Amino acid sequence: VVEIDGSQHMEEKGIQKDRQRDAYLKSRGLEVLRFDNLQVLRKLDAVMETIFRAMVERSDR
């Protein structure tokens, strides 16, 4: 699961919701990768590389 988070995810309420969501998804066997908007806008290549590596690692399991 790839999540791209805006500023609301940096506030306490958003952080708590994200933790709950991440725990639920993990309990279903899903991995969550989180990036903030600025990472995607400024370092897209690095974000894509991280996603690609996670996919490769997951396929090796």
Coordinates of C-alpha atoms in Angstrom, one line a residue:
V1 CA 0.0 0.0 0.0
V2 CA 1.5 3.4 -1.0
E3 CA 0.3 6.4 1.0
I4 CA 1.1 9.9 0.0
D5 CA 0.4 12.1 3.0
G6 CA -0.5 15.8 3.1
S7 CA 0.0 18.1 6.0
Q8 CA -3.0 16.8 8.0
H9 CA -1.1 13.6 8.5
M10 CA 1.5 15.6 10.6
E11 CA -1.0 16.6 13.2
E12 CA -1.7 14.4 16.2
K13 CA -5.1 13.3 15.1
G14 CA -3.8 12.3 11.6
I15 CA -0.8 10.5 13.1
Q16 CA -3.1 8.4 15.3
K17 CA -5.4 7.5 12.4
D18 CA -2.5 6.6 10.3
R19 CA -1.1 4.3 13.0
Q20 CA -4.5 2.6 13.4
R21 CA -4.8 2.2 9.6
D22 CA -1.3 0.9 9.3
A23 CA -1.8 -1.7 12.0
Y24 CA -5.0 -2.9 10.4
L25 CA -3.4 -3.2 6.9
K26 CA -0.4 -5.0 8.5
S27 CA -2.7 -7.4 10.2
R28 CA -4.0 -8.2 6.7
G29 CA -0.5 -9.0 5.4
L30 CA 0.0 -5.7 3.7
E31 CA 3.0 -3.5 3.9
V32 CA 2.5 0.3 4.0
L33 CA 4.9 2.7 2.5
R34 CA 4.3 6.4 3.5
F35 CA 5.7 9.4 1.7
D36 CA 4.8 13.0 2.2
N37 CA 3.8 15.4 -0.6
L38 CA 7.2 17.1 -0.6
Q39 CA 9.1 13.8 -1.0
V40 CA 7.0 13.0 -4.0
L41 CA 7.3 16.4 -5.6
R42 CA 11.0 16.9 -4.9
K43 CA 12.4 13.4 -4.9
L44 CA 10.2 11.4 -7.1
D45 CA 13.0 9.1 -8.4
A46 CA 13.9 8.2 -4.8
V47 CA 10.3 7.5 -3.9
M48 CA 9.9 5.3 -7.0
E49 CA 13.1 3.4 -6.2
T50 CA 11.8 2.7 -2.6
I51 CA 8.5 1.4 -4.0
F52 CA 10.3 -0.7 -6.6
R53 CA 12.7 -2.2 -3.9
A54 CA 9.8 -3.0 -1.6
M55 CA 8.0 -4.8 -4.5
V56 CA 11.1 -6.8 -5.3
E57 CA 11.6 -7.8 -1.7
R58 CA 7.9 -8.8 -1.3
S59 CA 8.1 -10.9 -4.5
D60 CA 11.1 -12.8 -3.0
R61 CA 9.1 -14.0 0.0

